[in-house]
Amino acid sequence: MIKAVRGTRDLLPPETALWNFVEAAVRDVFRAYNFHEIRTPIFEETQLFARSVGEETDIVSKEMYTWKDRGGTQSDEFGRFLDLIEEKLDLSVTDARDQIKLSRSTRGLYGQWKGESLTLRPENTAGVVRAYIEHKLWERGLNKLYYIGPQFRRERPQKGRYRQFYQIGAEIIGPPSAGSESPARDAEILELLATLLDRLGIENWTLQLNSVGCPNDRAAYNEALRKALEPVVGQMCADCQRRAVTNPLRVFDCKVPADQPIIETLPRISQFLDEPCRRHFEQVQEILKSVGVEFQLNDRLVRGLDYYSRTAFEFTHGALGAQNAILGGGRYDGLSESIGGPSAPGIGFAIGEDRMVLALKKSADAVQRKPDVYVAPLGAGMDREAARLARELRRHDVVVDLGDETFRLKKSFETASKLGARFILIVGENEVKAGAFALKNLESGEQVSVPRAELPQKILAREHS
Ligand code: HAM
């Protein structure tokens, strides 16, 4: 038997009703805050993620689904060309290829011939910022965008952690002149999230808040971290030993239990914020207090992606166990420049939709709309009549499930009950001739004969009684 790949899963009804309920509620909230939907491709050039999320992050270094796309038809020829260069010029493979890559005029050609490296998106912020640059979205001023869609990370699967998972995310991005740097935007995003979680009935969430500073603070902080790590890093895991040299902030991503006591002793970014960053962070907190959104300061929170600056946050939820981050986000004021764009400060978040559905107390049954009526053809030739009637009813927004003329009445009743239909409508020869149909309420047992034209009102009116 061929099964779904490890870490991926099928979402089946009735659970999909819960997913649709969540998505409909968030679309409503996004509308109220004037966010608009963006859809970016599911795969992008690998270097987009390497340059934004960061080479040293777990996501880029371990978890991406990356492949080399097929090159053009001449790839073999060009490969042989490269081999020839190596042989004749006595260059090592990497030297020769690097030289060719470096040459501006041949770079594009090289990519085409070699086949590009592509990656399934592990997150959506990089794609949104790429689209912002590609379509010059700064011309629109401040962009308030949201997305809902699958993301891919090759993590070890467990409850609440999948290799294909879904995010609901939003980004506010624009030129500084449009107010994109303002702490008011950070607070707006956080207040939106509190509203959204409350609206969905998710209780007991905690907002963890930090500021990870800006490049200005980061240099001094990295230096302090390196110094603090120097005498202890030998006792830490191999990943941390590497991070200590390449990107010491990433040491905070370490999950190895033995390393935690050491990490606890490291200096925190909060001690290194410069005056503008400190002020920005204070202003975010002041607005949050004024709108009544509670938060906890957590200066260990650095988030697992390199592009963050200033505000960083996560909402956690007790019921989720080890994978308790229901959503995460923050500000990324330098991201656009790091992938070749203009200055475009931004802030955003992504909700793990899988985890949000897990945290919902509501059951799928409670949000699913059951059929209003089961239309049961009775006897030969009645499928045609029943189909016509079902079509009329559906045009009036009645949810109809349609039976089969080969079913005996008993089987039709059983099927209607199993589907949870509120009514069953019998379509037999006599009813068609009379132009009035037997409509039975399956909850109360009451049965009435209803003229064809009155059926939609009768069925829908009952819904509200
Ligand atoms: P992230 O923290 O990597 O941030 O992911 C956001 C959320 O996605 C997590 O809090 C979690 O709920 C969910 N998530 C992540 N990995 C998995 C997984 N393997 N299985 C299930 N759920 C998962 C970002 O992705 C940033 N792009 C957020 C952002 C937007 N920052 C600024 N704008």
Coordinates of C-alpha atoms and ligand atoms in Angstrom, one line a residue:
M1 CA 0.0 0.0 0.0
I2 CA 1.3 3.5 -0.9
K3 CA 0.9 5.8 2.1
A4 CA 1.3 9.5 2.6
V5 CA 4.9 10.4 3.0
R6 CA 6.2 10.7 6.6
G7 CA 5.5 14.1 8.1
T8 CA 2.7 14.8 5.7
R9 CA -1.0 13.9 6.2
D10 CA -4.4 14.0 4.6
L11 CA -6.9 16.3 6.1
L12 CA -10.3 14.6 5.9
P13 CA -13.8 15.7 6.6
P14 CA -15.2 16.4 9.1
E15 CA -11.9 17.9 10.3
T16 CA -11.6 20.1 7.2
A17 CA -14.7 21.9 8.4
L18 CA -12.6 23.1 11.3
W19 CA -9.9 24.3 9.0
N20 CA -12.4 26.2 6.9
F21 CA -13.9 27.7 10.0
V22 CA -10.4 29.0 11.1
E23 CA -9.7 30.3 7.6
A24 CA -13.0 32.1 7.3
A25 CA -12.6 33.7 10.7
V26 CA -9.1 34.9 9.9
R27 CA -10.2 36.3 6.6
D28 CA -12.8 38.3 8.4
V29 CA -10.3 39.7 10.9
F30 CA -7.8 40.5 8.1
R31 CA -10.6 42.4 6.3
A32 CA -11.4 44.4 9.4
Y33 CA -7.7 45.4 9.6
N34 CA -7.5 46.2 5.9
F35 CA -5.1 43.4 5.0
H36 CA -5.2 41.9 1.5
E37 CA -4.3 38.5 0.3
I38 CA -1.0 37.6 -1.6
R39 CA -0.2 34.2 -3.0
T40 CA 3.4 33.5 -3.8
P41 CA 4.8 30.3 -5.4
I42 CA 5.4 27.2 -3.4
F43 CA 9.0 27.0 -4.6
E44 CA 11.6 29.7 -5.0
E45 CA 15.3 29.9 -5.8
T46 CA 17.3 28.4 -2.9
Q47 CA 19.4 31.5 -2.5
L48 CA 16.3 33.5 -1.5
F49 CA 16.0 31.5 1.7
A50 CA 19.8 31.2 2.3
R51 CA 20.1 35.0 2.1
S52 CA 17.0 35.9 4.2
V53 CA 16.4 33.1 6.7
G54 CA 20.1 32.7 7.0
E55 CA 22.7 30.0 6.2
E56 CA 23.4 29.1 9.8
T57 CA 19.7 28.6 10.9
D58 CA 18.4 25.1 11.4
I59 CA 15.8 25.8 8.6
V60 CA 18.4 26.5 5.9
S61 CA 21.2 24.2 7.1
K62 CA 19.1 21.1 7.9
E63 CA 15.5 21.3 7.0
M64 CA 14.9 22.5 3.4
Y65 CA 13.7 20.4 0.5
T66 CA 16.1 21.5 -2.1
W67 CA 16.8 20.1 -5.6
K68 CA 18.6 21.0 -8.7
D69 CA 16.2 21.8 -11.4
R70 CA 16.9 20.4 -14.8
G71 CA 19.1 22.6 -16.9
G72 CA 18.6 23.4 -20.5
T73 CA 19.3 20.9 -23.3
Q74 CA 22.9 21.9 -23.5
S75 CA 23.7 21.0 -19.9
D76 CA 25.8 18.0 -20.8
E77 CA 27.7 20.0 -23.3
F78 CA 28.4 22.7 -20.8
G79 CA 29.4 20.2 -18.2
R80 CA 31.9 18.7 -20.6
F81 CA 33.1 22.3 -21.3
L82 CA 33.7 22.8 -17.6
D83 CA 35.5 19.5 -17.3
L84 CA 37.7 20.6 -20.2
I85 CA 38.5 23.9 -18.5
E86 CA 39.5 22.0 -15.4
E87 CA 41.7 19.6 -17.3
K88 CA 43.4 22.1 -19.5
L89 CA 43.9 24.9 -17.0
D90 CA 44.6 22.5 -14.2
L91 CA 42.0 24.2 -11.9
S92 CA 40.1 22.5 -9.2
V93 CA 36.4 22.0 -9.8
T94 CA 35.3 24.6 -7.4
D95 CA 37.8 27.2 -8.6
A96 CA 36.8 26.8 -12.2
R97 CA 33.1 26.9 -11.4
D98 CA 33.4 29.7 -9.0
Q99 CA 35.2 31.8 -11.5
I100 CA 32.5 31.2 -14.1
K101 CA 29.8 32.0 -11.5
L102 CA 31.6 35.2 -10.6
S103 CA 31.7 36.5 -14.2
R104 CA 28.6 38.6 -14.6
S105 CA 28.2 37.9 -18.2
T106 CA 28.2 34.2 -17.9
R107 CA 26.3 33.9 -14.6
G108 CA 22.8 33.6 -16.0
L109 CA 24.0 31.2 -18.7
Y110 CA 25.8 29.1 -16.1
G111 CA 22.6 28.9 -14.1
Q112 CA 20.6 27.9 -17.1
W113 CA 23.0 25.2 -18.2
K114 CA 23.7 23.9 -14.8
G115 CA 20.1 23.8 -13.7
E116 CA 19.0 26.2 -10.9
S117 CA 18.9 25.2 -7.3
L118 CA 15.2 25.4 -6.1
T119 CA 13.6 24.9 -2.7
L120 CA 10.1 24.3 -1.4
R121 CA 9.3 27.3 0.7
P122 CA 10.0 26.7 4.4
E123 CA 8.2 29.9 5.3
N124 CA 6.5 32.7 3.4
T125 CA 8.1 36.0 4.5
A126 CA 11.1 35.7 2.1
G127 CA 8.7 35.1 -0.8
V128 CA 6.5 38.1 0.1
V129 CA 9.6 40.4 0.3
R130 CA 10.9 39.0 -3.0
A131 CA 7.5 39.8 -4.6
Y132 CA 7.6 43.3 -2.9
I133 CA 10.9 44.0 -4.7
E134 CA 10.0 42.3 -8.0
H135 CA 6.7 44.2 -8.4
K136 CA 7.9 47.5 -6.9
L137 CA 5.2 47.3 -4.3
W138 CA 6.7 50.4 -2.5
E139 CA 4.9 52.4 -5.1
R140 CA 1.7 51.5 -3.2
G141 CA 3.0 52.9 0.0
L142 CA 2.4 50.6 3.0
N143 CA 1.4 47.1 2.0
K144 CA -0.7 45.0 4.4
L145 CA -0.6 41.5 3.1
Y146 CA -1.7 38.1 4.3
Y147 CA -1.3 34.5 3.1
I148 CA -2.6 31.1 3.9
G149 CA -0.8 28.1 2.5
P150 CA 1.5 25.1 2.9
Q151 CA 5.2 25.3 4.0
F152 CA 7.8 22.6 4.0
R153 CA 10.5 21.7 6.6
R154 CA 12.3 18.4 7.0
E155 CA 11.9 18.3 10.8
R156 CA 11.4 15.2 12.9
P157 CA 7.7 14.7 12.8
Q158 CA 5.7 14.6 16.1
K159 CA 2.4 15.9 17.4
G160 CA 2.1 19.5 16.1
R161 CA 5.1 19.2 13.9
Y162 CA 4.9 18.1 10.3
R163 CA 7.0 18.2 7.2
Q164 CA 4.2 19.8 5.2
F165 CA 2.4 22.2 7.5
Y166 CA 0.2 25.2 7.0
Q167 CA 0.8 28.8 7.9
I168 CA -1.6 31.8 8.1
G169 CA 0.7 34.8 8.0
A170 CA 0.6 38.5 7.5
E171 CA 3.2 41.2 6.7
I172 CA 3.2 45.0 6.9
I173 CA 5.9 46.2 4.6
G174 CA 6.7 49.5 2.9
P175 CA 9.1 52.4 2.5
P176 CA 10.1 54.2 5.7
S177 CA 8.2 57.2 4.4
A178 CA 5.0 55.2 4.6
G179 CA 5.5 54.7 8.4
S180 CA 6.6 51.1 8.1
E181 CA 9.1 51.4 10.9
S182 CA 6.6 52.8 13.4
P183 CA 6.0 51.0 16.7
A184 CA 2.3 51.6 16.0
R185 CA 2.5 48.9 13.3
D186 CA 4.1 46.4 15.7
A187 CA 1.3 47.0 18.2
E188 CA -1.3 46.8 15.5
I189 CA -0.1 43.4 14.5
L190 CA 0.0 42.1 18.1
E191 CA -3.4 43.5 18.9
L192 CA -4.8 41.9 15.7
L193 CA -3.4 38.5 16.9
A194 CA -4.9 38.9 20.4
T195 CA -8.3 39.7 18.7
L196 CA -8.0 36.7 16.4
L197 CA -7.2 34.2 19.1
D198 CA -10.0 35.5 21.2
R199 CA -12.4 35.4 18.3
L200 CA -11.6 31.8 17.6
G201 CA -12.1 30.9 21.3
I202 CA -8.5 30.0 22.0
E203 CA -7.9 30.6 25.6
N204 CA -4.8 30.7 27.8
W205 CA -2.4 31.9 25.3
T206 CA 0.7 33.9 26.3
L207 CA 2.4 36.5 24.3
Q208 CA 6.2 36.4 24.8
L209 CA 7.9 39.6 23.7
N210 CA 11.4 40.7 23.1
S211 CA 13.5 43.1 21.1
V212 CA 16.5 41.6 19.3
G213 CA 17.9 45.0 18.4
C214 CA 19.4 46.2 15.1
P215 CA 22.7 45.7 13.4
N216 CA 24.0 48.5 15.5
D217 CA 23.5 46.6 18.7
R218 CA 24.2 43.2 17.2
A219 CA 27.9 43.8 16.6
A220 CA 28.6 44.5 20.3
Y221 CA 26.2 41.8 21.4
N222 CA 27.8 39.2 19.1
E223 CA 31.2 40.2 20.5
A224 CA 30.0 39.7 24.1
L225 CA 28.4 36.4 23.2
R226 CA 31.6 35.1 21.6
K227 CA 33.6 36.2 24.7
A228 CA 31.2 34.5 27.0
L229 CA 31.1 31.4 24.9
E230 CA 34.8 31.0 24.6
P231 CA 35.6 29.3 27.9
V232 CA 32.5 27.1 27.9
V233 CA 31.8 26.2 24.2
G234 CA 34.1 23.1 24.4
Q235 CA 31.4 21.5 26.6
M236 CA 28.6 22.3 24.2
C237 CA 27.2 20.3 21.3
A238 CA 28.8 20.3 17.9
D239 CA 26.2 22.7 16.4
C240 CA 26.8 25.2 19.2
Q241 CA 30.6 25.0 18.7
R242 CA 30.1 25.9 15.0
R243 CA 27.5 28.6 15.8
A244 CA 29.8 30.2 18.3
V245 CA 32.1 31.1 15.5
T246 CA 29.7 31.8 12.6
N247 CA 26.6 33.2 14.2
P248 CA 26.6 33.2 18.0
L249 CA 23.0 34.4 18.4
R250 CA 21.9 31.0 16.9
V251 CA 23.2 29.3 20.1
F252 CA 19.9 30.2 21.6
D253 CA 18.2 27.9 19.2
C254 CA 19.9 24.9 20.8
K255 CA 17.5 22.2 22.1
V256 CA 20.2 19.9 23.7
P257 CA 19.3 19.6 27.4
A258 CA 22.9 19.5 28.6
D259 CA 23.6 22.9 26.9
Q260 CA 20.7 24.7 28.6
P261 CA 22.4 25.6 31.9
I262 CA 25.3 27.2 29.9
I263 CA 22.9 29.1 27.7
E264 CA 21.1 30.5 30.7
T265 CA 24.3 32.2 31.8
L266 CA 25.0 34.0 28.5
P267 CA 24.5 37.7 28.2
R268 CA 21.1 38.8 26.8
I269 CA 20.4 41.1 24.0
S270 CA 18.2 43.4 26.2
Q271 CA 21.4 44.6 27.8
F272 CA 22.8 45.8 24.5
L273 CA 19.9 47.7 22.8
D274 CA 20.9 51.2 21.7
E275 CA 18.7 54.2 22.5
P276 CA 16.5 54.2 19.4
C277 CA 15.9 50.4 19.7
R278 CA 15.1 50.7 23.4
R279 CA 12.7 53.6 22.7
H280 CA 11.0 51.7 19.9
F281 CA 10.5 48.7 22.1
E282 CA 9.1 50.9 24.9
Q283 CA 6.6 52.5 22.6
V284 CA 5.4 49.1 21.4
Q285 CA 4.8 48.1 25.0
E286 CA 3.1 51.4 25.9
I287 CA 0.5 50.9 23.1
L288 CA -0.1 47.3 24.0
K289 CA -0.8 48.4 27.6
S290 CA -3.1 51.0 26.4
V291 CA -5.2 48.6 24.3
G292 CA -5.1 46.0 27.1
V293 CA -3.0 43.2 25.4
E294 CA -1.1 41.4 28.0
F295 CA 2.5 40.2 27.4
Q296 CA 5.5 38.7 29.1
L297 CA 9.0 40.0 28.4
N298 CA 11.3 37.2 27.4
D299 CA 14.9 38.3 26.6
R300 CA 15.9 34.7 25.6
L301 CA 13.5 34.8 22.7
V302 CA 15.6 35.3 19.5
R303 CA 13.5 33.4 17.0
G304 CA 15.1 30.8 14.7
L305 CA 15.4 33.0 11.6
D306 CA 18.2 35.5 10.9
Y307 CA 16.2 38.3 9.4
Y308 CA 14.7 39.7 12.6
S309 CA 15.5 43.1 14.1
R310 CA 13.9 44.9 17.0
T311 CA 10.5 43.4 18.0
A312 CA 10.3 39.6 18.1
F313 CA 7.4 37.6 19.6
E314 CA 5.8 34.2 20.0
F315 CA 2.4 33.2 21.2
T316 CA 2.5 30.0 23.2
H317 CA -0.4 27.8 24.2
G318 CA -0.3 25.3 27.1
A319 CA -2.4 22.6 25.6
L320 CA 0.1 22.0 22.7
G321 CA 2.8 20.2 24.7
A322 CA 6.3 20.4 23.4
Q323 CA 5.4 22.2 20.2
N324 CA 3.7 25.0 22.1
A325 CA 4.5 27.9 19.8
I326 CA 1.2 28.5 18.1
L327 CA 2.6 31.5 16.1
G328 CA 5.7 33.6 15.8
G329 CA 6.9 36.7 14.2
G330 CA 8.7 40.0 14.4
R331 CA 10.2 42.9 12.6
Y332 CA 12.7 42.5 9.7
D333 CA 13.8 46.0 8.8
G334 CA 16.9 44.9 6.8
L335 CA 15.5 41.9 5.0
S336 CA 14.7 43.7 1.7
E337 CA 18.2 45.1 1.4
S338 CA 19.7 41.7 2.1
I339 CA 18.1 40.3 -1.0
G340 CA 18.9 43.2 -3.2
G341 CA 15.9 45.5 -2.6
P342 CA 15.5 49.0 -1.3
S343 CA 15.0 49.9 2.3
A344 CA 11.6 48.4 3.3
P345 CA 11.1 47.9 7.0
G346 CA 8.4 45.3 7.8
I347 CA 6.8 43.3 10.5
G348 CA 4.8 40.2 10.4
F349 CA 3.8 36.9 11.8
A350 CA 2.9 33.3 10.9
I351 CA 0.4 31.2 12.7
G352 CA 0.9 27.4 12.6
E353 CA -2.5 26.5 11.3
D354 CA -2.1 22.8 12.2
R355 CA -1.3 23.9 15.8
M356 CA -4.1 26.4 15.9
V357 CA -6.6 23.7 14.9
L358 CA -5.2 21.4 17.6
A359 CA -5.7 24.2 20.2
L360 CA -9.3 24.8 19.2
K361 CA -11.8 23.5 21.7
K362 CA -14.6 23.4 19.2
S363 CA -15.3 20.1 17.5
A364 CA -15.5 19.7 13.8
D365 CA -19.1 18.6 14.1
A366 CA -20.0 21.9 15.7
V367 CA -18.8 24.0 12.8
Q368 CA -19.9 21.7 10.0
R369 CA -23.1 22.5 8.0
K370 CA -25.0 19.3 7.6
P371 CA -27.4 18.8 4.7
D372 CA -30.6 20.7 5.1
V373 CA -32.4 18.1 3.1
Y374 CA -31.9 14.6 1.6
V375 CA -33.9 14.3 -1.6
A376 CA -35.0 10.7 -2.0
P377 CA -36.2 9.6 -5.4
L378 CA -38.6 6.7 -5.1
G379 CA -39.1 4.3 -8.0
A380 CA -37.9 4.0 -11.5
G381 CA -37.5 7.2 -13.5
M382 CA -37.4 9.4 -10.4
D383 CA -33.7 10.2 -10.5
R384 CA -34.5 12.7 -13.3
E385 CA -37.2 14.4 -11.3
A386 CA -35.2 14.4 -8.1
A387 CA -32.2 15.9 -9.9
R388 CA -34.4 18.8 -11.1
L389 CA -35.8 19.4 -7.7
A390 CA -32.3 19.3 -6.1
R391 CA -31.1 21.9 -8.6
E392 CA -34.0 24.2 -7.8
L393 CA -33.3 23.9 -4.1
R394 CA -29.6 24.4 -4.4
R395 CA -30.2 27.6 -6.3
H396 CA -31.9 28.9 -3.2
D397 CA -28.9 28.0 -1.1
V398 CA -30.4 24.9 0.4
V399 CA -27.7 22.3 1.2
V400 CA -29.0 19.2 -0.6
D401 CA -27.8 15.7 -0.7
L402 CA -29.3 13.6 -3.4
G403 CA -30.3 9.9 -3.3
D404 CA -30.8 7.1 -5.8
E405 CA -34.0 5.7 -7.3
T406 CA -32.8 2.1 -6.7
F407 CA -32.8 2.7 -2.9
R408 CA -35.9 1.4 -1.0
L409 CA -37.5 4.0 1.2
K410 CA -35.9 2.4 4.3
K411 CA -32.4 2.7 2.9
S412 CA -33.1 6.3 1.9
F413 CA -34.2 7.1 5.5
E414 CA -31.1 5.4 6.9
T415 CA -28.8 7.3 4.5
A416 CA -30.5 10.6 5.4
S417 CA -30.1 10.0 9.1
K418 CA -26.4 9.0 8.7
L419 CA -25.7 12.2 6.8
G420 CA -27.4 14.2 9.6
A421 CA -29.9 15.8 7.2
R422 CA -32.6 17.8 8.9
F423 CA -35.3 16.8 6.3
I424 CA -36.0 14.1 3.9
L425 CA -38.0 14.9 0.8
I426 CA -39.7 12.1 -1.1
V427 CA -39.9 12.3 -4.8
G428 CA -42.3 9.7 -6.2
E429 CA -44.5 9.6 -9.2
N430 CA -47.6 10.7 -7.3
E431 CA -45.7 13.7 -5.7
V432 CA -44.4 14.8 -9.1
K433 CA -47.9 14.6 -10.6
A434 CA -49.5 16.5 -7.7
G435 CA -46.7 19.1 -7.6
A436 CA -46.5 18.7 -3.9
F437 CA -43.9 16.7 -1.9
A438 CA -43.7 14.8 1.3
L439 CA -41.2 16.7 3.5
K440 CA -40.4 14.9 6.8
N441 CA -38.5 16.6 9.6
L442 CA -36.1 13.9 10.8
E443 CA -35.6 15.5 14.2
S444 CA -39.3 16.0 15.2
G445 CA -40.8 13.2 12.9
E446 CA -43.3 15.7 11.6
Q447 CA -44.3 15.2 8.0
V448 CA -46.1 17.7 5.7
S449 CA -47.0 17.9 2.1
V450 CA -45.4 21.0 0.6
P451 CA -46.1 22.6 -2.9
R452 CA -43.0 22.7 -5.1
A453 CA -42.6 26.5 -5.0
E454 CA -42.8 26.7 -1.2
L455 CA -40.1 24.1 -0.6
P456 CA -37.1 26.3 -0.3
Q457 CA -38.7 28.7 2.3
K458 CA -40.1 25.8 4.2
I459 CA -36.8 24.0 4.5
L460 CA -34.8 27.1 5.3
A461 CA -37.3 28.6 7.6
R462 CA -37.2 25.6 9.8
E463 CA -33.5 26.1 10.2
H464 CA -34.0 29.3 12.1
S465 CA -37.0 28.1 14.1
Ligands
HAM1 P1 8.4 30.4 12.4 O1 8.5 30.6 13.9 O2 9.5 29.6 11.8 O3 8.2 31.8 11.7 O4 7.0 29.7 12.1 C1 5.8 30.2 12.5 C2 4.9 29.2 13.1 O5 4.7 28.1 12.2 C3 5.4 28.5 14.3 O6 5.1 29.2 15.5 C4 4.6 27.2 14.3 O7 3.3 27.4 14.9 C5 4.4 26.9 12.8 N1 5.4 25.8 12.4 C6 6.7 26.0 12.2 N2 7.2 24.8 11.8 C7 6.2 23.9 11.9 C8 6.1 22.5 11.6 N3 7.2 21.8 11.2 N4 4.9 21.9 11.8 C9 3.8 22.6 12.2 N5 3.9 23.9 12.4 C10 5.1 24.6 12.3 C11 8.1 32.0 10.4 O8 7.9 31.1 9.6 C12 8.2 33.4 10.0 N6 8.0 33.5 8.5 C13 7.1 34.2 10.6 C14 7.1 35.7 10.3 C15 6.3 36.3 9.4 N7 7.9 36.6 10.8 C16 7.7 37.7 10.2 N8 6.7 37.6 9.4

